[in-house]
Amino acid sequence: MFTIPSPCLKNWLLDTGSLTERLQSQCTSFHLTLVGQRQAQITLEEFRRVSAPNQELNLEEWQVREVLLWGDNQPWVFARSILPQRLCESDFVNLNTKPLGQLIFNDERFKRMPFELTHMSPSKDFLEKLHIESEMKLWGRRSAFTFEDLQMTVSEVFLPNSPAYQEMK
Ligand SMILES: C=C(O[C@@H]1C=C(C(=O)O)C=C[C@H]1O)C(=O)O
């Protein structure tokens, strides 16, 4: 078990509202960049979290979506979501740079499950790509959402300049 180092960080990690909306309230200009969205290699662990019992892993049934959420031109959150292909062809069609939260939090058919929290030391490659010098430990969370008979996961990592670490600077 681990201790979350600040009440501020704990509040961000466990906030069940739309992270997009909360980040937007903390900056003048918010934007989202799409790192990628495609039928790609989901890990076995990710598959176990979203699949139904006895479901076979078929990569064509899932999309991996990775985005960066920026506040005042600072990368604040990296998010990786595992989305059912069926949702990508219906409710999430042409999502592109529209934040997933705008769809999820305005549709009561999406039900959020409890958060899983984690902390990590990001790879040098990941930090270099984002021109982040800080080597601090990063904290993140993952939650699964159910939608009718489907499940999806949203994982979010708070990056060093995000307001989640405000009190720790
Ligand atoms: C789930 C939300 O959507 C945000 C937007 C995401 C996207 O567009 O891929 C991913 C993670 C979230 O931070 C949210 O706003 O809380």
PDB file of C-alpha atoms and ligand atoms in Angstrom:
ATOM      1  CA  MET A   1       0.000   0.000   0.000  1.00  0.00           C
ATOM      2  CA  PHE A   2       1.279   3.559  -0.511  1.00  0.00           C
ATOM      3  CA  THR A   3       0.584   7.011   0.964  1.00  0.00           C
ATOM      4  CA  ILE A   4      -0.484   9.804  -1.365  1.00  0.00           C
ATOM      5  CA  PRO A   5       1.974  12.631  -0.571  1.00  0.00           C
ATOM      6  CA  SER A   6      -0.457  15.551  -0.518  1.00  0.00           C
ATOM      7  CA  PRO A   7      -4.154  16.195   0.138  1.00  0.00           C
ATOM      8  CA  CYS A   8      -4.249  18.243  -3.070  1.00  0.00           C
ATOM      9  CA  LEU A   9      -2.953  15.315  -5.145  1.00  0.00           C
ATOM     10  CA  LYS A  10      -5.355  12.939  -3.392  1.00  0.00           C
ATOM     11  CA  ASN A  11      -8.244  15.249  -4.210  1.00  0.00           C
ATOM     12  CA  TRP A  12      -7.282  15.271  -7.910  1.00  0.00           C
ATOM     13  CA  LEU A  13      -6.709  11.516  -8.051  1.00  0.00           C
ATOM     14  CA  LEU A  14     -10.094  10.708  -6.524  1.00  0.00           C
ATOM     15  CA  ASP A  15     -12.173  13.414  -8.204  1.00  0.00           C
ATOM     16  CA  THR A  16     -15.077  11.635  -9.893  1.00  0.00           C
ATOM     17  CA  GLY A  17     -16.111  14.607 -12.013  1.00  0.00           C
ATOM     18  CA  SER A  18     -14.834  15.393 -15.502  1.00  0.00           C
ATOM     19  CA  LEU A  19     -11.084  15.891 -15.354  1.00  0.00           C
ATOM     20  CA  THR A  20     -11.312  17.941 -18.558  1.00  0.00           C
ATOM     21  CA  GLU A  21     -13.716  20.397 -16.933  1.00  0.00           C
ATOM     22  CA  ARG A  22     -11.603  20.675 -13.787  1.00  0.00           C
ATOM     23  CA  LEU A  23      -8.433  21.304 -15.787  1.00  0.00           C
ATOM     24  CA  GLN A  24     -10.251  23.900 -17.902  1.00  0.00           C
ATOM     25  CA  SER A  25     -11.147  25.754 -14.700  1.00  0.00           C
ATOM     26  CA  GLN A  26      -7.447  25.915 -13.769  1.00  0.00           C
ATOM     27  CA  CYS A  27      -6.119  27.572 -16.916  1.00  0.00           C
ATOM     28  CA  THR A  28      -6.819  30.287 -19.463  1.00  0.00           C
ATOM     29  CA  SER A  29      -6.370  28.106 -22.508  1.00  0.00           C
ATOM     30  CA  PHE A  30      -7.013  24.361 -22.497  1.00  0.00           C
ATOM     31  CA  HIS A  31      -6.399  22.073 -25.408  1.00  0.00           C
ATOM     32  CA  LEU A  32      -6.171  18.384 -26.148  1.00  0.00           C
ATOM     33  CA  THR A  33      -3.719  16.806 -28.575  1.00  0.00           C
ATOM     34  CA  LEU A  34      -4.374  13.377 -30.005  1.00  0.00           C
ATOM     35  CA  VAL A  35      -1.261  11.217 -29.686  1.00  0.00           C
ATOM     36  CA  GLY A  36      -3.069   8.415 -31.492  1.00  0.00           C
ATOM     37  CA  GLN A  37      -6.239   6.393 -31.748  1.00  0.00           C
ATOM     38  CA  ARG A  38      -6.193   3.039 -33.513  1.00  0.00           C
ATOM     39  CA  GLN A  39      -6.848  -0.649 -33.227  1.00  0.00           C
ATOM     40  CA  ALA A  40      -3.568  -1.388 -31.476  1.00  0.00           C
ATOM     41  CA  GLN A  41      -1.901  -3.763 -29.087  1.00  0.00           C
ATOM     42  CA  ILE A  42      -3.777  -3.648 -25.815  1.00  0.00           C
ATOM     43  CA  THR A  43      -1.986  -5.475 -23.016  1.00  0.00           C
ATOM     44  CA  LEU A  44      -3.363  -8.707 -21.589  1.00  0.00           C
ATOM     45  CA  GLU A  45      -3.907  -6.890 -18.294  1.00  0.00           C
ATOM     46  CA  GLU A  46      -5.889  -4.156 -20.064  1.00  0.00           C
ATOM     47  CA  PHE A  47      -7.934  -6.787 -21.889  1.00  0.00           C
ATOM     48  CA  ARG A  48      -8.719  -8.601 -18.652  1.00  0.00           C
ATOM     49  CA  ARG A  49     -10.039  -5.314 -17.214  1.00  0.00           C
ATOM     50  CA  VAL A  50     -12.455  -4.602 -20.092  1.00  0.00           C
ATOM     51  CA  SER A  51     -13.446  -8.031 -21.352  1.00  0.00           C
ATOM     52  CA  ALA A  52     -16.396 -10.207 -20.453  1.00  0.00           C
ATOM     53  CA  PRO A  53     -15.749 -13.610 -18.877  1.00  0.00           C
ATOM     54  CA  ASN A  54     -14.413 -16.149 -21.422  1.00  0.00           C
ATOM     55  CA  GLN A  55     -14.173 -13.437 -24.122  1.00  0.00           C
ATOM     56  CA  GLU A  56     -11.361 -14.082 -26.623  1.00  0.00           C
ATOM     57  CA  LEU A  57      -8.877 -11.259 -27.270  1.00  0.00           C
ATOM     58  CA  ASN A  58      -9.570  -9.942 -30.764  1.00  0.00           C
ATOM     59  CA  LEU A  59      -7.614  -6.762 -31.496  1.00  0.00           C
ATOM     60  CA  GLU A  60     -10.250  -5.646 -34.001  1.00  0.00           C
ATOM     61  CA  GLU A  61     -12.738  -5.218 -31.163  1.00  0.00           C
ATOM     62  CA  TRP A  62     -10.713  -2.525 -29.360  1.00  0.00           C
ATOM     63  CA  GLN A  63      -9.154   0.834 -29.979  1.00  0.00           C
ATOM     64  CA  VAL A  64      -6.352   2.441 -27.963  1.00  0.00           C
ATOM     65  CA  ARG A  65      -6.696   6.205 -27.644  1.00  0.00           C
ATOM     66  CA  GLU A  66      -3.855   8.272 -26.224  1.00  0.00           C
ATOM     67  CA  VAL A  67      -4.135  11.995 -25.651  1.00  0.00           C
ATOM     68  CA  LEU A  68      -2.385  14.843 -23.891  1.00  0.00           C
ATOM     69  CA  LEU A  69      -4.383  17.442 -22.013  1.00  0.00           C
ATOM     70  CA  TRP A  70      -2.693  20.871 -21.953  1.00  0.00           C
ATOM     71  CA  GLY A  71      -3.270  23.864 -19.681  1.00  0.00           C
ATOM     72  CA  ASP A  72      -1.776  27.187 -20.822  1.00  0.00           C
ATOM     73  CA  ASN A  73       0.461  25.248 -23.215  1.00  0.00           C
ATOM     74  CA  GLN A  74       1.851  22.976 -20.482  1.00  0.00           C
ATOM     75  CA  PRO A  75       1.277  19.201 -20.767  1.00  0.00           C
ATOM     76  CA  TRP A  76      -0.794  18.404 -17.659  1.00  0.00           C
ATOM     77  CA  VAL A  77      -2.206  14.893 -18.228  1.00  0.00           C
ATOM     78  CA  PHE A  78      -1.359  11.906 -20.423  1.00  0.00           C
ATOM     79  CA  ALA A  79      -4.365   9.654 -20.893  1.00  0.00           C
ATOM     80  CA  ARG A  80      -4.623   6.163 -22.422  1.00  0.00           C
ATOM     81  CA  SER A  81      -8.083   4.754 -22.973  1.00  0.00           C
ATOM     82  CA  ILE A  82      -9.143   1.300 -24.120  1.00  0.00           C
ATOM     83  CA  LEU A  83     -12.347   1.707 -26.119  1.00  0.00           C
ATOM     84  CA  PRO A  84     -14.653  -0.932 -27.599  1.00  0.00           C
ATOM     85  CA  GLN A  85     -14.661  -0.739 -31.395  1.00  0.00           C
ATOM     86  CA  ARG A  86     -18.472  -0.743 -31.240  1.00  0.00           C
ATOM     87  CA  LEU A  87     -18.432   2.557 -29.314  1.00  0.00           C
ATOM     88  CA  CYS A  88     -15.863   4.034 -31.719  1.00  0.00           C
ATOM     89  CA  GLU A  89     -18.329   3.344 -34.546  1.00  0.00           C
ATOM     90  CA  SER A  90     -21.312   4.829 -32.696  1.00  0.00           C
ATOM     91  CA  ASP A  91     -21.210   7.196 -29.710  1.00  0.00           C
ATOM     92  CA  PHE A  92     -17.478   7.962 -30.074  1.00  0.00           C
ATOM     93  CA  VAL A  93     -17.430   8.263 -33.861  1.00  0.00           C
ATOM     94  CA  ASN A  94     -15.181  11.140 -35.100  1.00  0.00           C
ATOM     95  CA  LEU A  95     -14.047  11.845 -31.570  1.00  0.00           C
ATOM     96  CA  ASN A  96     -10.668  13.221 -32.723  1.00  0.00           C
ATOM     97  CA  THR A  97      -9.655  16.070 -30.370  1.00  0.00           C
ATOM     98  CA  LYS A  98     -12.993  16.288 -28.574  1.00  0.00           C
ATOM     99  CA  PRO A  99     -12.443  15.270 -24.935  1.00  0.00           C
ATOM    100  CA  LEU A 100     -13.939  11.879 -24.123  1.00  0.00           C
ATOM    101  CA  GLY A 101     -15.293  13.384 -20.909  1.00  0.00           C
ATOM    102  CA  GLN A 102     -17.726  15.569 -22.844  1.00  0.00           C
ATOM    103  CA  LEU A 103     -19.495  12.413 -24.022  1.00  0.00           C
ATOM    104  CA  ILE A 104     -19.099  10.258 -20.934  1.00  0.00           C
ATOM    105  CA  PHE A 105     -20.235  12.745 -18.293  1.00  0.00           C
ATOM    106  CA  ASN A 106     -23.305  13.839 -20.234  1.00  0.00           C
ATOM    107  CA  ASP A 107     -24.696  10.363 -20.715  1.00  0.00           C
ATOM    108  CA  GLU A 108     -25.939   8.463 -17.696  1.00  0.00           C
ATOM    109  CA  ARG A 109     -25.541   5.155 -19.557  1.00  0.00           C
ATOM    110  CA  PHE A 110     -21.804   5.399 -18.702  1.00  0.00           C
ATOM    111  CA  LYS A 111     -21.236   4.189 -15.158  1.00  0.00           C
ATOM    112  CA  ARG A 112     -17.826   4.810 -13.569  1.00  0.00           C
ATOM    113  CA  MET A 113     -16.277   2.060 -11.434  1.00  0.00           C
ATOM    114  CA  PRO A 114     -13.952   2.830  -8.484  1.00  0.00           C
ATOM    115  CA  PHE A 115     -10.475   4.226  -9.232  1.00  0.00           C
ATOM    116  CA  GLU A 116      -7.292   2.194  -9.238  1.00  0.00           C
ATOM    117  CA  LEU A 117      -4.358   4.432  -8.223  1.00  0.00           C
ATOM    118  CA  THR A 118      -0.703   4.051  -9.081  1.00  0.00           C
ATOM    119  CA  HIS A 119       2.585   5.913  -9.136  1.00  0.00           C
ATOM    120  CA  MET A 120       5.494   5.481 -11.500  1.00  0.00           C
ATOM    121  CA  SER A 121       8.849   6.812 -12.606  1.00  0.00           C
ATOM    122  CA  PRO A 122       8.267   7.674 -16.273  1.00  0.00           C
ATOM    123  CA  SER A 123      10.781   6.591 -18.872  1.00  0.00           C
ATOM    124  CA  LYS A 124      13.381   9.139 -20.048  1.00  0.00           C
ATOM    125  CA  ASP A 125      12.010   8.685 -23.561  1.00  0.00           C
ATOM    126  CA  PHE A 126       8.497   9.640 -22.464  1.00  0.00           C
ATOM    127  CA  LEU A 127       9.791  12.743 -20.627  1.00  0.00           C
ATOM    128  CA  GLU A 128      12.052  13.771 -23.530  1.00  0.00           C
ATOM    129  CA  LYS A 129       9.167  13.542 -26.001  1.00  0.00           C
ATOM    130  CA  LEU A 130       7.267  16.017 -23.818  1.00  0.00           C
ATOM    131  CA  HIS A 131      10.341  18.168 -23.093  1.00  0.00           C
ATOM    132  CA  ILE A 132       9.819  17.535 -19.381  1.00  0.00           C
ATOM    133  CA  GLU A 133      12.995  17.894 -17.286  1.00  0.00           C
ATOM    134  CA  SER A 134      11.462  16.869 -13.970  1.00  0.00           C
ATOM    135  CA  GLU A 135      12.234  13.309 -12.865  1.00  0.00           C
ATOM    136  CA  MET A 136       9.633  13.325 -10.114  1.00  0.00           C
ATOM    137  CA  LYS A 137       7.467  10.300  -9.462  1.00  0.00           C
ATOM    138  CA  LEU A 138       4.174  10.616 -11.333  1.00  0.00           C
ATOM    139  CA  TRP A 139       0.793   9.606  -9.981  1.00  0.00           C
ATOM    140  CA  GLY A 140      -2.088   8.295 -11.994  1.00  0.00           C
ATOM    141  CA  ARG A 141      -5.411   6.605 -11.867  1.00  0.00           C
ATOM    142  CA  ARG A 142      -7.446   4.212 -13.956  1.00  0.00           C
ATOM    143  CA  SER A 143     -11.172   3.784 -13.976  1.00  0.00           C
ATOM    144  CA  ALA A 144     -13.392   1.445 -15.916  1.00  0.00           C
ATOM    145  CA  PHE A 145     -16.707   2.628 -17.281  1.00  0.00           C
ATOM    146  CA  THR A 146     -19.539   0.298 -18.146  1.00  0.00           C
ATOM    147  CA  PHE A 147     -21.858   1.155 -21.025  1.00  0.00           C
ATOM    148  CA  GLU A 148     -24.706  -1.344 -21.456  1.00  0.00           C
ATOM    149  CA  ASP A 149     -22.911  -4.665 -22.058  1.00  0.00           C
ATOM    150  CA  LEU A 150     -19.553  -3.010 -22.830  1.00  0.00           C
ATOM    151  CA  GLN A 151     -16.632  -1.893 -20.688  1.00  0.00           C
ATOM    152  CA  MET A 152     -13.864   0.619 -21.335  1.00  0.00           C
ATOM    153  CA  THR A 153     -10.989   2.008 -19.275  1.00  0.00           C
ATOM    154  CA  VAL A 154      -9.535   5.489 -18.964  1.00  0.00           C
ATOM    155  CA  SER A 155      -6.066   5.813 -17.473  1.00  0.00           C
ATOM    156  CA  GLU A 156      -4.721   9.259 -16.631  1.00  0.00           C
ATOM    157  CA  VAL A 157      -1.236  10.230 -15.505  1.00  0.00           C
ATOM    158  CA  PHE A 158      -0.717  13.647 -13.941  1.00  0.00           C
ATOM    159  CA  LEU A 159       2.383  15.231 -15.484  1.00  0.00           C
ATOM    160  CA  PRO A 160       4.845  17.287 -13.392  1.00  0.00           C
ATOM    161  CA  ASN A 161       3.431  20.742 -14.237  1.00  0.00           C
ATOM    162  CA  SER A 162      -0.184  19.776 -13.620  1.00  0.00           C
ATOM    163  CA  PRO A 163      -2.106  21.525 -10.845  1.00  0.00           C
ATOM    164  CA  ALA A 164      -2.426  18.130  -9.086  1.00  0.00           C
ATOM    165  CA  TYR A 165       1.098  18.610  -7.666  1.00  0.00           C
ATOM    166  CA  GLN A 166       0.520  22.271  -6.760  1.00  0.00           C
ATOM    167  CA  GLU A 167       1.267  21.936  -3.024  1.00  0.00           C
ATOM    168  CA  MET A 168       4.289  19.734  -3.668  1.00  0.00           C
ATOM    169  CA  LYS A 169       6.369  22.255  -5.589  1.00  0.00           C
TER     170      LYS A 169
HETATM  171  C1  LIG B   1     -12.786  11.074 -18.923  1.00  0.00           C
HETATM  172  C2  LIG B   1     -12.480  12.298 -19.261  1.00  0.00           C
HETATM  173  O1  LIG B   1     -11.971  12.578 -20.498  1.00  0.00           O
HETATM  174  C3  LIG B   1     -10.662  13.088 -20.588  1.00  0.00           C
HETATM  175  C4  LIG B   1     -10.371  13.064 -22.016  1.00  0.00           C
HETATM  176  C5  LIG B   1      -9.768  11.972 -22.588  1.00  0.00           C
HETATM  177  C6  LIG B   1      -9.742  11.799 -24.084  1.00  0.00           C
HETATM  178  O2  LIG B   1     -10.291  12.660 -24.787  1.00  0.00           O
HETATM  179  O3  LIG B   1      -9.169  10.768 -24.530  1.00  0.00           O
HETATM  180  C7  LIG B   1      -9.163  11.006 -21.778  1.00  0.00           C
HETATM  181  C8  LIG B   1      -9.118  11.159 -20.416  1.00  0.00           C
HETATM  182  C9  LIG B   1      -9.804  12.199 -19.711  1.00  0.00           C
HETATM  183  O4  LIG B   1      -8.924  12.952 -18.940  1.00  0.00           O
HETATM  184  C10 LIG B   1     -12.655  13.453 -18.364  1.00  0.00           C
HETATM  185  O5  LIG B   1     -12.725  14.593 -18.852  1.00  0.00           O
HETATM  186  O6  LIG B   1     -12.751  13.202 -17.133  1.00  0.00           O
END
